[in-house]
Short mmCIF file of C-alpha atoms and ligand atoms in Angstrom, two decimals:
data_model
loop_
_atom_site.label_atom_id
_atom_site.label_comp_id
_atom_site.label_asym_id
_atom_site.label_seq_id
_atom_site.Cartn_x
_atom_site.Cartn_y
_atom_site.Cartn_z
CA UNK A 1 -121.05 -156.11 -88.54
CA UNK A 2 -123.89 -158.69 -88.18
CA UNK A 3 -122.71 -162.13 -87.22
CA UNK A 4 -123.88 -165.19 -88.85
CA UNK A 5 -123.13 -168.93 -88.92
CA UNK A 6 -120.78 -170.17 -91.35
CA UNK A 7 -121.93 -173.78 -92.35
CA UNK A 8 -118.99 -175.12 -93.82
CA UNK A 9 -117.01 -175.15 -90.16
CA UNK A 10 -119.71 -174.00 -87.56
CA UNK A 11 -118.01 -170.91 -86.36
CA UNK A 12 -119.89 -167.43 -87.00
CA UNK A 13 -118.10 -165.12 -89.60
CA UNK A 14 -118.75 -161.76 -90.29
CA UNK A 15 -120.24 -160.14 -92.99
CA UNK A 16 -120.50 -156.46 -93.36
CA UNK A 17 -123.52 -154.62 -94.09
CA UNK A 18 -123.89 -153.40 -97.89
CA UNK A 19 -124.26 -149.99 -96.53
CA UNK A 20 -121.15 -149.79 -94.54
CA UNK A 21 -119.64 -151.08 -98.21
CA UNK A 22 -120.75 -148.49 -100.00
CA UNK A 23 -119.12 -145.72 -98.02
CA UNK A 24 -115.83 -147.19 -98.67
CA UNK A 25 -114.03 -145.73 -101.27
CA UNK A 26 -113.47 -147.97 -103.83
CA UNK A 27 -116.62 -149.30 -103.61
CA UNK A 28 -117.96 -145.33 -104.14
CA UNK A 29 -115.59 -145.44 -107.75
CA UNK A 30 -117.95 -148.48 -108.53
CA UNK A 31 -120.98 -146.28 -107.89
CA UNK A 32 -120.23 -142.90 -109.96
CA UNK A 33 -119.38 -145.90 -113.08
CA UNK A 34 -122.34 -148.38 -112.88
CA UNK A 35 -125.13 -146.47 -110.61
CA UNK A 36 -125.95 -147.22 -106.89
CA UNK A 37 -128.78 -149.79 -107.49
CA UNK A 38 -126.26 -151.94 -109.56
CA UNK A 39 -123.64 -151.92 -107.36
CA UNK A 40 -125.35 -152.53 -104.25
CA UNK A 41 -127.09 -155.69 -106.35
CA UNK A 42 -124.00 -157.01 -106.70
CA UNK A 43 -122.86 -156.77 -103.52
CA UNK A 44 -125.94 -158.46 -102.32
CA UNK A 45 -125.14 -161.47 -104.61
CA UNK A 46 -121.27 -160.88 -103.30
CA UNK A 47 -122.61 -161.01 -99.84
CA UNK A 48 -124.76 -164.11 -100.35
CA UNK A 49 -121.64 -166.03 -102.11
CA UNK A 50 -119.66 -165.39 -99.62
CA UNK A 51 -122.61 -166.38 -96.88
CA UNK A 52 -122.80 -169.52 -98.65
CA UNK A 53 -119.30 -170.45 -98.65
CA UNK A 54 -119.19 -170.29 -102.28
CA UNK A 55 -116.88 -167.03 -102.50
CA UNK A 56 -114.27 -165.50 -99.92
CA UNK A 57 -114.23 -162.01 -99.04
CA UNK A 58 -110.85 -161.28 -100.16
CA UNK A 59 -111.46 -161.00 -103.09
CA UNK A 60 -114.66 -159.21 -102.43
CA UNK A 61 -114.25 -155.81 -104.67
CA UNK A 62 -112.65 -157.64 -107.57
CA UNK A 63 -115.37 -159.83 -107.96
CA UNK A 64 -117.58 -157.07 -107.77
CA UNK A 65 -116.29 -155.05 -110.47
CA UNK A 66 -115.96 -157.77 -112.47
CA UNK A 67 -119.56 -158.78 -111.90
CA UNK A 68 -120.51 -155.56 -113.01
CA UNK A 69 -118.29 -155.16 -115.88
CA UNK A 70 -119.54 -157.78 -117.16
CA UNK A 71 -123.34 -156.65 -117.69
CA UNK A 72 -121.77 -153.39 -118.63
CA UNK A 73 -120.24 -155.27 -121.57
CA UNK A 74 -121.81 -155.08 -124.77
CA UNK A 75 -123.21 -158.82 -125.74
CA UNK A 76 -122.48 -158.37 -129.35
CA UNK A 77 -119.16 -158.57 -130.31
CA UNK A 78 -117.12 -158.63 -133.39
CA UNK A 79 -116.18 -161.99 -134.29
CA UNK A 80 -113.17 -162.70 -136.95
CA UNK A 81 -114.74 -165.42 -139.43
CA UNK A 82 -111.83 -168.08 -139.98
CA UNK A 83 -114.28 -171.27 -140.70
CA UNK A 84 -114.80 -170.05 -144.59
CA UNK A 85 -118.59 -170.18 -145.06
CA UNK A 86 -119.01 -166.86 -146.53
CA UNK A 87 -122.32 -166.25 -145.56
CA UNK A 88 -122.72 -167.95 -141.96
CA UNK A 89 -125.91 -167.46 -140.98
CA UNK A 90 -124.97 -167.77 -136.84
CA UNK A 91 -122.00 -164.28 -138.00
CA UNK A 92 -124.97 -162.12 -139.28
CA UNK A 93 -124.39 -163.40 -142.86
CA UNK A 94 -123.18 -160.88 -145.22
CA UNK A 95 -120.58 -158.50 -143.88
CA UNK A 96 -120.99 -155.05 -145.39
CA UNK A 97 -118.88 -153.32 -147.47
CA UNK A 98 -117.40 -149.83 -146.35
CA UNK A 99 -119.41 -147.58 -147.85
CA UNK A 100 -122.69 -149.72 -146.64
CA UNK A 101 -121.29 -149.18 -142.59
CA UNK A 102 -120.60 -145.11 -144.07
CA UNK A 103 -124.21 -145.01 -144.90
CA UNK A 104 -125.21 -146.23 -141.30
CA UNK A 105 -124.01 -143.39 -139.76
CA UNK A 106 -125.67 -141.05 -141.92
CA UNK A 107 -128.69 -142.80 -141.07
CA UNK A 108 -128.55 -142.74 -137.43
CA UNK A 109 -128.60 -138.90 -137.51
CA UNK A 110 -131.50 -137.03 -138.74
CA UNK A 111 -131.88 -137.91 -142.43
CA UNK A 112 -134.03 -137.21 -145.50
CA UNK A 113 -135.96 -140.34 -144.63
CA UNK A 114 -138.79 -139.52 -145.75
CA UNK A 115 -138.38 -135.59 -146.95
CA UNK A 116 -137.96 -134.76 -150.46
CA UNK A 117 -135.29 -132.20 -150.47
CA UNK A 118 -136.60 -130.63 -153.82
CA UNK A 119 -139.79 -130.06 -153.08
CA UNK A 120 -140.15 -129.95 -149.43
CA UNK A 121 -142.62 -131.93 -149.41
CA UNK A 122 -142.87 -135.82 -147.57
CA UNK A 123 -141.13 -138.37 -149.70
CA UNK A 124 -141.48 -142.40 -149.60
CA UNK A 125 -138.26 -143.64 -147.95
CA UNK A 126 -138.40 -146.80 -150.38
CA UNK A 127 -138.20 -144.76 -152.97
CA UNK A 128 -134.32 -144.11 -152.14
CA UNK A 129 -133.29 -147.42 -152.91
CA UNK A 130 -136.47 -149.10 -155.27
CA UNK A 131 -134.63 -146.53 -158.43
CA UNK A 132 -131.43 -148.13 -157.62
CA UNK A 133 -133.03 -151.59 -157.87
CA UNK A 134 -134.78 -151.50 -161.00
CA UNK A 135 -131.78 -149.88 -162.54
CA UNK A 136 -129.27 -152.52 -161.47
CA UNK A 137 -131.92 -155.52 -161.99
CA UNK A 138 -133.32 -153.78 -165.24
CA UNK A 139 -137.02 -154.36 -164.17
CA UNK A 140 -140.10 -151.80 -163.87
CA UNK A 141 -141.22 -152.18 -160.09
CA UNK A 142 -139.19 -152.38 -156.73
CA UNK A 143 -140.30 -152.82 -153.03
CA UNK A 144 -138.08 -153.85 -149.75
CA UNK A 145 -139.32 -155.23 -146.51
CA UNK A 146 -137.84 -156.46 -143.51
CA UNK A 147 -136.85 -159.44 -145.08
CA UNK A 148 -137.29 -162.16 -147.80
CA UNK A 149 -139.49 -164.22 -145.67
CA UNK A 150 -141.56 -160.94 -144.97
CA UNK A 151 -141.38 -160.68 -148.46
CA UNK A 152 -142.66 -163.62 -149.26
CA UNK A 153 -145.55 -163.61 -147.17
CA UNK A 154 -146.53 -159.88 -147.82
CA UNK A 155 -146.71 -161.29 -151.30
CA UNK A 156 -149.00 -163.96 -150.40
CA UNK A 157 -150.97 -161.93 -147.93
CA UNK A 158 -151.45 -159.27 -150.53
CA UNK A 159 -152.44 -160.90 -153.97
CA UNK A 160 -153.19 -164.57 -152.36
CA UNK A 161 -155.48 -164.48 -149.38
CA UNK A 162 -158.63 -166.34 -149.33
CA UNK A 163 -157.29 -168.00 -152.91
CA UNK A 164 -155.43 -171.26 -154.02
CA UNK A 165 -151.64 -170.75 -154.56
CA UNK A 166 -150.06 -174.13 -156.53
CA UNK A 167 -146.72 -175.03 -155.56
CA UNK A 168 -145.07 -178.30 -155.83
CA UNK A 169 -144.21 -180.45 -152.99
CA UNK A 170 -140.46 -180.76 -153.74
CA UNK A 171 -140.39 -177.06 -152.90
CA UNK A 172 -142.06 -176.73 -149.20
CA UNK A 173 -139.07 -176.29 -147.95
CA UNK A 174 -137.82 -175.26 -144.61
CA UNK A 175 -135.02 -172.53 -144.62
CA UNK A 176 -133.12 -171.07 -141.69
CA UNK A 177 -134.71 -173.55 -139.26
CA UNK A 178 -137.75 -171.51 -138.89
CA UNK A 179 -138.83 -169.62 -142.28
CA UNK A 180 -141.02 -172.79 -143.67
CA UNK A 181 -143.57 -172.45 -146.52
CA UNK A 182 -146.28 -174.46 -145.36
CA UNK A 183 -146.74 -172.57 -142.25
CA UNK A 184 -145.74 -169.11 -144.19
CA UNK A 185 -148.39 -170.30 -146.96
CA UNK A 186 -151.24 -170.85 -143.56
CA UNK A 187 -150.45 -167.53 -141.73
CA UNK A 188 -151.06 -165.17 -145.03
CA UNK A 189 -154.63 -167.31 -145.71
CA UNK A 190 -153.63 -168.25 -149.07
CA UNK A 191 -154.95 -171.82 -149.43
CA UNK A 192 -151.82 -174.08 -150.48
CA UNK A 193 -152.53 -176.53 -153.55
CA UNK A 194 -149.52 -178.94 -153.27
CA UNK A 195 -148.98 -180.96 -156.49
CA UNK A 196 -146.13 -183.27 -157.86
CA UNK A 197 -143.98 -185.42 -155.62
CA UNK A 198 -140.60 -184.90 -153.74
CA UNK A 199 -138.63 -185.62 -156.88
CA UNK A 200 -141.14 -185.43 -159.68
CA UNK A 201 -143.69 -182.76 -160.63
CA UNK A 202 -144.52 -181.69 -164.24
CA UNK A 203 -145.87 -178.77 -165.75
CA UNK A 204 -149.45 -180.38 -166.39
CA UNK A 205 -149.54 -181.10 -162.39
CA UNK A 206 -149.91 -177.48 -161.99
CA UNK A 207 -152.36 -177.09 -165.09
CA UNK A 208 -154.43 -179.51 -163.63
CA UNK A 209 -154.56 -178.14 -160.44
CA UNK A 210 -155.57 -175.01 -161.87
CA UNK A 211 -159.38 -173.84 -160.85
CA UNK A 212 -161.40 -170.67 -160.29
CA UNK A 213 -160.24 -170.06 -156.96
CA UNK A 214 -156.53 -170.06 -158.34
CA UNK A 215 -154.30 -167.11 -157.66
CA UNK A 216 -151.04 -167.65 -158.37
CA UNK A 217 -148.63 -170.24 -159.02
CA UNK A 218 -145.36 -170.30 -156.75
CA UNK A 219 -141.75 -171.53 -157.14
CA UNK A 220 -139.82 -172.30 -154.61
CA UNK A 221 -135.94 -172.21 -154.65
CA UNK A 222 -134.81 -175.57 -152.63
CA UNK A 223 -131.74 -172.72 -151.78
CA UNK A 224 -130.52 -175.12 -149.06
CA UNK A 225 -130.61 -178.57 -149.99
CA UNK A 226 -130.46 -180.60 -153.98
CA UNK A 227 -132.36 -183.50 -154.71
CA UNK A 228 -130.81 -185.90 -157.15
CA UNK A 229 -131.50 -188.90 -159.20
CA UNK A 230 -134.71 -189.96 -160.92
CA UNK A 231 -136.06 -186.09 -160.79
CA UNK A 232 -137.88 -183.63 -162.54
CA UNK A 233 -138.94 -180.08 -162.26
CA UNK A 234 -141.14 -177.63 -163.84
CA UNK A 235 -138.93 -174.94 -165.79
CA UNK A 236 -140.00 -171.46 -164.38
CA UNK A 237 -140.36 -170.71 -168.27
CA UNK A 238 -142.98 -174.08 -168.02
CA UNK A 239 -144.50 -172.62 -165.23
CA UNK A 240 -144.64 -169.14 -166.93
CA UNK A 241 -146.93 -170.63 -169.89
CA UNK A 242 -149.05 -172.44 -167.44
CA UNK A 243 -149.76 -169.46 -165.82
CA UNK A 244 -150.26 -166.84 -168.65
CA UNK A 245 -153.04 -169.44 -169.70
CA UNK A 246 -155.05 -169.27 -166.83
CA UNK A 247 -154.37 -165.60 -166.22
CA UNK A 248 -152.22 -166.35 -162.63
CA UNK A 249 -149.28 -164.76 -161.48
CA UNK A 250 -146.40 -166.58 -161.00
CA UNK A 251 -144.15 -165.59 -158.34
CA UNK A 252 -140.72 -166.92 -157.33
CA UNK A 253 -139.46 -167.13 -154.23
CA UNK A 254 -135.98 -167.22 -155.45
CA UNK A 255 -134.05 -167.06 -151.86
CA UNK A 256 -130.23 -165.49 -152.45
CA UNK A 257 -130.61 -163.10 -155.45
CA UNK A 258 -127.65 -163.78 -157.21
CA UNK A 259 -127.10 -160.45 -159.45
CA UNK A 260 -124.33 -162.50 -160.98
CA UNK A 261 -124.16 -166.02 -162.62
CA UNK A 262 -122.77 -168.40 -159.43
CA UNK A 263 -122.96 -172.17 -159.20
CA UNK A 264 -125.88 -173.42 -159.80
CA UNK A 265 -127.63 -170.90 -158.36
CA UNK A 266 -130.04 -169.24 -160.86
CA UNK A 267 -130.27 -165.67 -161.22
CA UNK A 268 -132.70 -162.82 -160.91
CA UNK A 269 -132.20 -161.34 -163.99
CA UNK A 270 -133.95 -165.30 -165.32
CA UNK A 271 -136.50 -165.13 -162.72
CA UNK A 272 -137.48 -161.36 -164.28
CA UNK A 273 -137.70 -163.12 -167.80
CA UNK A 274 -140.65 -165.64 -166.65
CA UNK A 275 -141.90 -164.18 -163.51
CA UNK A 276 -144.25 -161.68 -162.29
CA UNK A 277 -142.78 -161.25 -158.78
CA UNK A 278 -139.56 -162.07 -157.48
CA UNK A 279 -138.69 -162.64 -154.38
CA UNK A 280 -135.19 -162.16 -152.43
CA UNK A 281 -133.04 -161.49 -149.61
CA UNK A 282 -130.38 -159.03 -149.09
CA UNK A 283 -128.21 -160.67 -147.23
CA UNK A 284 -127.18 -163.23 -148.82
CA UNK A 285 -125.30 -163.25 -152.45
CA UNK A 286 -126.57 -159.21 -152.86
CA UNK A 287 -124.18 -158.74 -149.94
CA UNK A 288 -126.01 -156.47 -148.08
CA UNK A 289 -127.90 -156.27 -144.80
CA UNK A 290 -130.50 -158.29 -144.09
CA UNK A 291 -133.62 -157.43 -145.99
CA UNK A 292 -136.42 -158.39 -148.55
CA UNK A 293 -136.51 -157.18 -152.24
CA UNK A 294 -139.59 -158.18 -154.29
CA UNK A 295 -138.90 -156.65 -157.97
CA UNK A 296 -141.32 -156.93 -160.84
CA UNK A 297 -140.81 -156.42 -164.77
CA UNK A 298 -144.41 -157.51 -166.09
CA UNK A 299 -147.24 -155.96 -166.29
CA UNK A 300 -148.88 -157.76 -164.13
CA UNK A 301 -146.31 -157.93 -161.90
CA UNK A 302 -146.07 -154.05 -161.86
CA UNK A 303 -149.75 -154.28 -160.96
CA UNK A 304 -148.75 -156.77 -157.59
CA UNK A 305 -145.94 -154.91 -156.16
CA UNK A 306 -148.14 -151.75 -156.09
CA UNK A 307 -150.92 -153.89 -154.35
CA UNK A 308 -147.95 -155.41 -152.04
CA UNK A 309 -147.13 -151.64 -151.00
CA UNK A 310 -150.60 -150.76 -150.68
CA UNK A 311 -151.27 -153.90 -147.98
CA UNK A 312 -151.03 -152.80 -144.30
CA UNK A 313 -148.94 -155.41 -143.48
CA UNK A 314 -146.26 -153.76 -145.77
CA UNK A 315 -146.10 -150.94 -142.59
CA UNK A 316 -145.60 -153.75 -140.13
CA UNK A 317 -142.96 -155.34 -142.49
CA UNK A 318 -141.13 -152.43 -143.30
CA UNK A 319 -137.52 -152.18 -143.40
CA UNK A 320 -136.05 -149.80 -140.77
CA UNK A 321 -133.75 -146.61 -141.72
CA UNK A 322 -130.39 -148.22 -141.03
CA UNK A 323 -131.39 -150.90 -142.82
CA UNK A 324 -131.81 -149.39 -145.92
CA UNK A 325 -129.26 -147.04 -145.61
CA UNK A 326 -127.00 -149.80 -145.70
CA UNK A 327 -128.86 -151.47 -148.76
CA UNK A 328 -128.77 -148.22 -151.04
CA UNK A 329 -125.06 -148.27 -150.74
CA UNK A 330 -124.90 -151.73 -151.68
CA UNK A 331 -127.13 -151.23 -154.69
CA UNK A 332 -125.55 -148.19 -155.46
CA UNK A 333 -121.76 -149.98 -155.50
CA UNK A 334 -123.33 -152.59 -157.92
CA UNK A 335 -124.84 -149.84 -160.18
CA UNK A 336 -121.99 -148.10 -160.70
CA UNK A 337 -119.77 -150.93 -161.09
CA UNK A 338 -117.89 -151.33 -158.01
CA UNK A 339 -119.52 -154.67 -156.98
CA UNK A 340 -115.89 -156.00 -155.94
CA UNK A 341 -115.56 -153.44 -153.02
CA UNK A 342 -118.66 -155.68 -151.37
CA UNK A 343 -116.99 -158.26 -149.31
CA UNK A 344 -119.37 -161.05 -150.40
CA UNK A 345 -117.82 -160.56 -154.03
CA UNK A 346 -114.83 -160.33 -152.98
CA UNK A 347 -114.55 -163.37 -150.84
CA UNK A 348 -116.58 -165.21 -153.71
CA UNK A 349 -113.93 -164.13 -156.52
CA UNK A 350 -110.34 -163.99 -154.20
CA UNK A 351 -107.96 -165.82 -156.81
CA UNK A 352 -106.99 -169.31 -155.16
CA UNK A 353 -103.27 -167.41 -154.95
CA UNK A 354 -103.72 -164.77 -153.30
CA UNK A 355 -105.72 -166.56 -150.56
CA UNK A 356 -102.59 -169.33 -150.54
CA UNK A 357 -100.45 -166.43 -150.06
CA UNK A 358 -102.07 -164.77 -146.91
CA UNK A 359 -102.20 -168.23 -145.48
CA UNK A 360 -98.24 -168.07 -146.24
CA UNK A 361 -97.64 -164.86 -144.57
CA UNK A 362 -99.54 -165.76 -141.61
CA UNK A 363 -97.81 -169.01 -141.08
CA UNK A 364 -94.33 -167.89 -141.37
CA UNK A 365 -95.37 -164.68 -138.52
CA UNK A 366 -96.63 -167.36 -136.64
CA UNK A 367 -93.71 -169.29 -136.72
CA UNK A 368 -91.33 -166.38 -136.01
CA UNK A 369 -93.76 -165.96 -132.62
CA UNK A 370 -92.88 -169.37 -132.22
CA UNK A 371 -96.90 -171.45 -133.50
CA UNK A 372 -96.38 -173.97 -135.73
CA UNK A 373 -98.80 -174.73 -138.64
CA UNK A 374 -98.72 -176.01 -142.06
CA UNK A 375 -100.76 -175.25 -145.11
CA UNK A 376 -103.55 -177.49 -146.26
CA UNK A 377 -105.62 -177.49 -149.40
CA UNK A 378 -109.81 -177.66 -148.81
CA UNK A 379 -112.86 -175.55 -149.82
CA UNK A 380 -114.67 -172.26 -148.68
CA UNK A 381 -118.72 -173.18 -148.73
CA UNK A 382 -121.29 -170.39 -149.80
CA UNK A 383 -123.36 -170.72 -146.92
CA UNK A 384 -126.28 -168.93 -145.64
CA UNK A 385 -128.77 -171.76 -147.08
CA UNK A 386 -127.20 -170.98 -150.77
CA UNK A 387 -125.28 -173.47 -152.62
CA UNK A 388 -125.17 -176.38 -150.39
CA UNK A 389 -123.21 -178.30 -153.73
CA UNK A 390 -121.15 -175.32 -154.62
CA UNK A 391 -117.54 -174.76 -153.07
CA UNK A 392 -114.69 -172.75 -153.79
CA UNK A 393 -110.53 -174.27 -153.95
CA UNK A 394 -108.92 -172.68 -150.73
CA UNK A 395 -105.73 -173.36 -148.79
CA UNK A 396 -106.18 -173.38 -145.26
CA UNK A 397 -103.64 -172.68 -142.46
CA UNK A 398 -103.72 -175.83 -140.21
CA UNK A 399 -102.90 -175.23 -136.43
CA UNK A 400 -100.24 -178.07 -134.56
CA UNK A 401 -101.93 -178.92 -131.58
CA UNK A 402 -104.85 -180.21 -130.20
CA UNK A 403 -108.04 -179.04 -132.32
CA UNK A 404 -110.87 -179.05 -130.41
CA UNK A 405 -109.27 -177.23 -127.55
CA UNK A 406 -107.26 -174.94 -129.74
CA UNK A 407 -111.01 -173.80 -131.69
CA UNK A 408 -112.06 -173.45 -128.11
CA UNK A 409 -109.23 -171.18 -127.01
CA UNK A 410 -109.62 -169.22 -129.89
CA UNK A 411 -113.34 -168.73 -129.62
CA UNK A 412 -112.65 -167.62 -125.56
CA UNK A 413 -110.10 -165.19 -126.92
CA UNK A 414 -110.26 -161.17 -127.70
CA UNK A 415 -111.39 -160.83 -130.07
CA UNK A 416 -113.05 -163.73 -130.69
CA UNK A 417 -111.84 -166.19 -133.61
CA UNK A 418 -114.37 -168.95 -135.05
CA UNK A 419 -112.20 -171.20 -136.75
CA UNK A 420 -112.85 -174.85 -138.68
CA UNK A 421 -111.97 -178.29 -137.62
CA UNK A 422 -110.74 -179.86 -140.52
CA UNK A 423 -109.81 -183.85 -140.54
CA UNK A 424 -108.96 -183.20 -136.60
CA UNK A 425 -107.18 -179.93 -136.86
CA UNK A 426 -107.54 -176.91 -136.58
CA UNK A 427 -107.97 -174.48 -139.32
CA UNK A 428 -108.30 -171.20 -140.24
CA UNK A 429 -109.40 -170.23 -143.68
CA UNK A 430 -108.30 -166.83 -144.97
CA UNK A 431 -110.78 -166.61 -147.89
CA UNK A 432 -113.41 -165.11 -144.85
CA UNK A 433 -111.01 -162.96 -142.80
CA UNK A 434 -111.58 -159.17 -143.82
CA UNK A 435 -109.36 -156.57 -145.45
CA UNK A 436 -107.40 -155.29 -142.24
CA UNK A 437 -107.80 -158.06 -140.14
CA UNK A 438 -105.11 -160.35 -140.31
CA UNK A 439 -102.68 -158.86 -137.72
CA UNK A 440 -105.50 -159.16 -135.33
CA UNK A 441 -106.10 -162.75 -136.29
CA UNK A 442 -102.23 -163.53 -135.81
CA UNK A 443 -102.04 -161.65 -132.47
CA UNK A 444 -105.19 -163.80 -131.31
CA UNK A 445 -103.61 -167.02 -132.38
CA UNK A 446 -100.53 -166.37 -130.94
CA UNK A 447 -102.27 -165.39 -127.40
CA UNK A 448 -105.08 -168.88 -128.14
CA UNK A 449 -101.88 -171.03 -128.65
CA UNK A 450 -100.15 -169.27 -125.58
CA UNK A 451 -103.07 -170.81 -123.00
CA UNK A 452 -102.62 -173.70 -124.04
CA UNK A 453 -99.18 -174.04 -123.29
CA UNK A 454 -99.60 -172.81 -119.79
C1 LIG B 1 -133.17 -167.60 -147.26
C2 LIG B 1 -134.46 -167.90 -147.87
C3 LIG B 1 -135.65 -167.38 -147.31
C4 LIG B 1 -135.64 -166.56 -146.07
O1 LIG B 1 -135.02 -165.33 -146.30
P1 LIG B 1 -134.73 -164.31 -145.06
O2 LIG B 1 -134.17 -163.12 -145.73
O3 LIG B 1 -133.76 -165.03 -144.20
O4 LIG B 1 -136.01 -164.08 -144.38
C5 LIG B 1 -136.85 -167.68 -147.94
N1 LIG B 1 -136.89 -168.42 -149.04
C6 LIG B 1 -135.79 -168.95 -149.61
C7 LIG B 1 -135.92 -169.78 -150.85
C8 LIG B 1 -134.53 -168.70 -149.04
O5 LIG B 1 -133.43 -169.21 -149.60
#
């Protein structure tokens, strides 16, 4: 024992030596679980705590342990969505279907990557899922990167650099608070040609902006925000005419890839019509994980893509094995007609009943375990920068008690639930909560409304 001062009351305590600690049984369990060098760190910090008043040894080994469980603990956790944004960009976005979270675990294995089984020989790993693509989007050329914004600016790098690219100045937008198209536009040395206004720009804007050193004309989905009133926009079929004339590409950076009509929200199947390259991500409205799809149905387009896989920067942007593991199933469920087993769709297309019903269920368990709520009518938003205008009829399942500390509670809880605050209470919308989770959800709001009590 060394002896030291204590400076909250002026007496010397005493403090052992880690050493001495370590010998001691259940200090020794800690050891075989977490590794000497851990455990005697966090006895140091124990030590020093204590030293400085600010922890008492009695509850020395507990604190211990739970110091160290909790680096042991994995940071990422699953989360049960209740706040009805179905693709929230701070929960990973799109939650994968099934078959998608099969296909990871193939993946993680050894795989046929890059093998062709047939032949023997070494096969393109793109190639896997760029078949599946054209098929479902009924164009000629494929490619997938990391993701759309790595899309976008491999497709700027690669057919733009040292050129002029024309895009109106309605469209620079900024998406996902750090993916902005000025500073996208700088870093693949394509020389941006703004033209237009905010709310106004024409089709002869871009013609006139048109000049030798011209490349390409870009669109820009505003995927995150509308602008309304006195406006006007070229029509990518405009845009299409301006560009065959001066032999450009047009390329549209269309943002959430909507396979289907939603909203709004235009598709990629009318991008293909005008466009030479198309630009997308997979994790929003496709429903996949996160990714970057650039698809081409012109000739000229054809032409880009192969120049986009041919860049160097398509290595450094290349999507990584469980990535497109998880993609290929995706594509693959659309392809073959099970789109409705992706949770995106399903969310999207859950029949205002049967959501009103689950919210039912839940309430009157709830009630049984003694939690009161009621049900409320409101929306479900799109999220993920898509649709900011577009939301779909919900009923919600309102909370009695205070909101902010109940959303709190539940957040704190195991595991955690990320509910809405709705007029001042809380809610929990079951248009986002999986297949299979809601007995999890019930038990959690039981236990949430259970601390509060105490
Ligand atoms: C979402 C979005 C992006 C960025 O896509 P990521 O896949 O998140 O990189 C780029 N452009 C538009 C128009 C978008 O909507």
């Amino acid at each position: 024992m060394r002896r030291i001062h204590d400076p909250r009351v002026g007496l010397p305590v005493s403090l052992p030596a880690v050493g001495t600690l370590l010998n001691e049984p259940a200090y020794a369990e800690l050891v075989k679980e977490y590794g000497r060098e851990r455990v005697v760190e966090a006895i140091r910090e124990q030590v020093a705590s204590e030293r400085e008043g600010a922890a008492d040894a009695a509850g020395r080994h507990a604190a211990v342990a739970a110091k160290l469980r909790t680096v042991a603990a994995p940071r990422l956790r699953r989360v049960i969505n209740a706040t009805g944004v179905i693709l929230h960009t701070n929960l990973g976005r799109a939650p994968l279907s099934q078959a998608a979270i099969d296909a990871l675990a193939v993946a993680a294995g050894y795989s046929n990557l890059e093998l062709d089984l047939a032949s023997g020989k070494r096969g393109e790993r793109a190639a896997l899922v760029a078949g599946l693509l054209t098929a479902l989007f009924g164009c000629e050329a494929a490619l997938v990167v990391n993701n759309n914004a790595a899309a976008v600016l491999l497709a700027l790098t690669a057919l733009c650099k040292g050129k002029e690219v024309i895009v109106s100045r309605g469209q620079l937008v900024e998406i996902g608070g750090s993916f902005r198209m000025p500073d996208v536009m700088r870093l693949s040395g394509a020389r941006m040609v703004e033209v237009g206004t905010t709310n106004r720009t024409r089709p002869a804007d871009y013609e006139e902006a048109v000049t030798p050193r011209s490349a390409a004309l870009l669109r820009v989905h505003t995927s995150n925000f509308r602008v309304s009133g006195f406006t006007e926009s070229a029509s990518l079929a405009e845009l299409a005419g301006v560009a065959r004339r001066h032999g450009l590409l047009l390329l549209d950076d269309l943002g959430s890839g909507a396979a289907e009509p939603i909203g709004d929200e235009p598709t990629v199947a009318e991008s293909l019509k005008h466009s030479d390259v198309v630009t997308f991500s997979g994790d929003k409205l496709l429903g996949g994980p996160q990714a970057g799809i650039a698809l081409a149905r012109s000739e000229q387009g054809v032409e880009a893509v192969k120049k986009m896989w041919r860049h160097p920067l398509a290595r450094a942007l290349r999507i990584d094995k469980l990535t497109l593991a998880a993609l290929e199933a995706t594509v693959r469920q659309r392809v073959t007609g099970h789109a409705e087993q992706i949770p995106v769709e399903r969310m999207l297309h859950a029949p205002l009943e049967d959501v009103r019903r689950r919210a039912a269920m839940w309430s009157v368990k709830l009630a049984e375990r003694g939690v009161e709520t009621r049900l409320v009518e409101g929306s479900s938003a799109v999220g993920g920068g898509s649709l900011p205008e577009h939301s779909v009829a919900t009923t919600l399942l309102a909370i009695a008690g205070p909101a902010s500390r109940l959303s709190t509670a539940l957040r704190l809880g195991d595991p955690p639930v990320i509910a809405r605050i709705d007029k001042d209470e809380c809610c929990l919308d079951p248009r986002t909560i999986l297949k299979g989770e809601d007995e999890t959800l019930i038990d959690a709001v039981e236990a949430a409304a259970m601390t509060l009590r105490r």
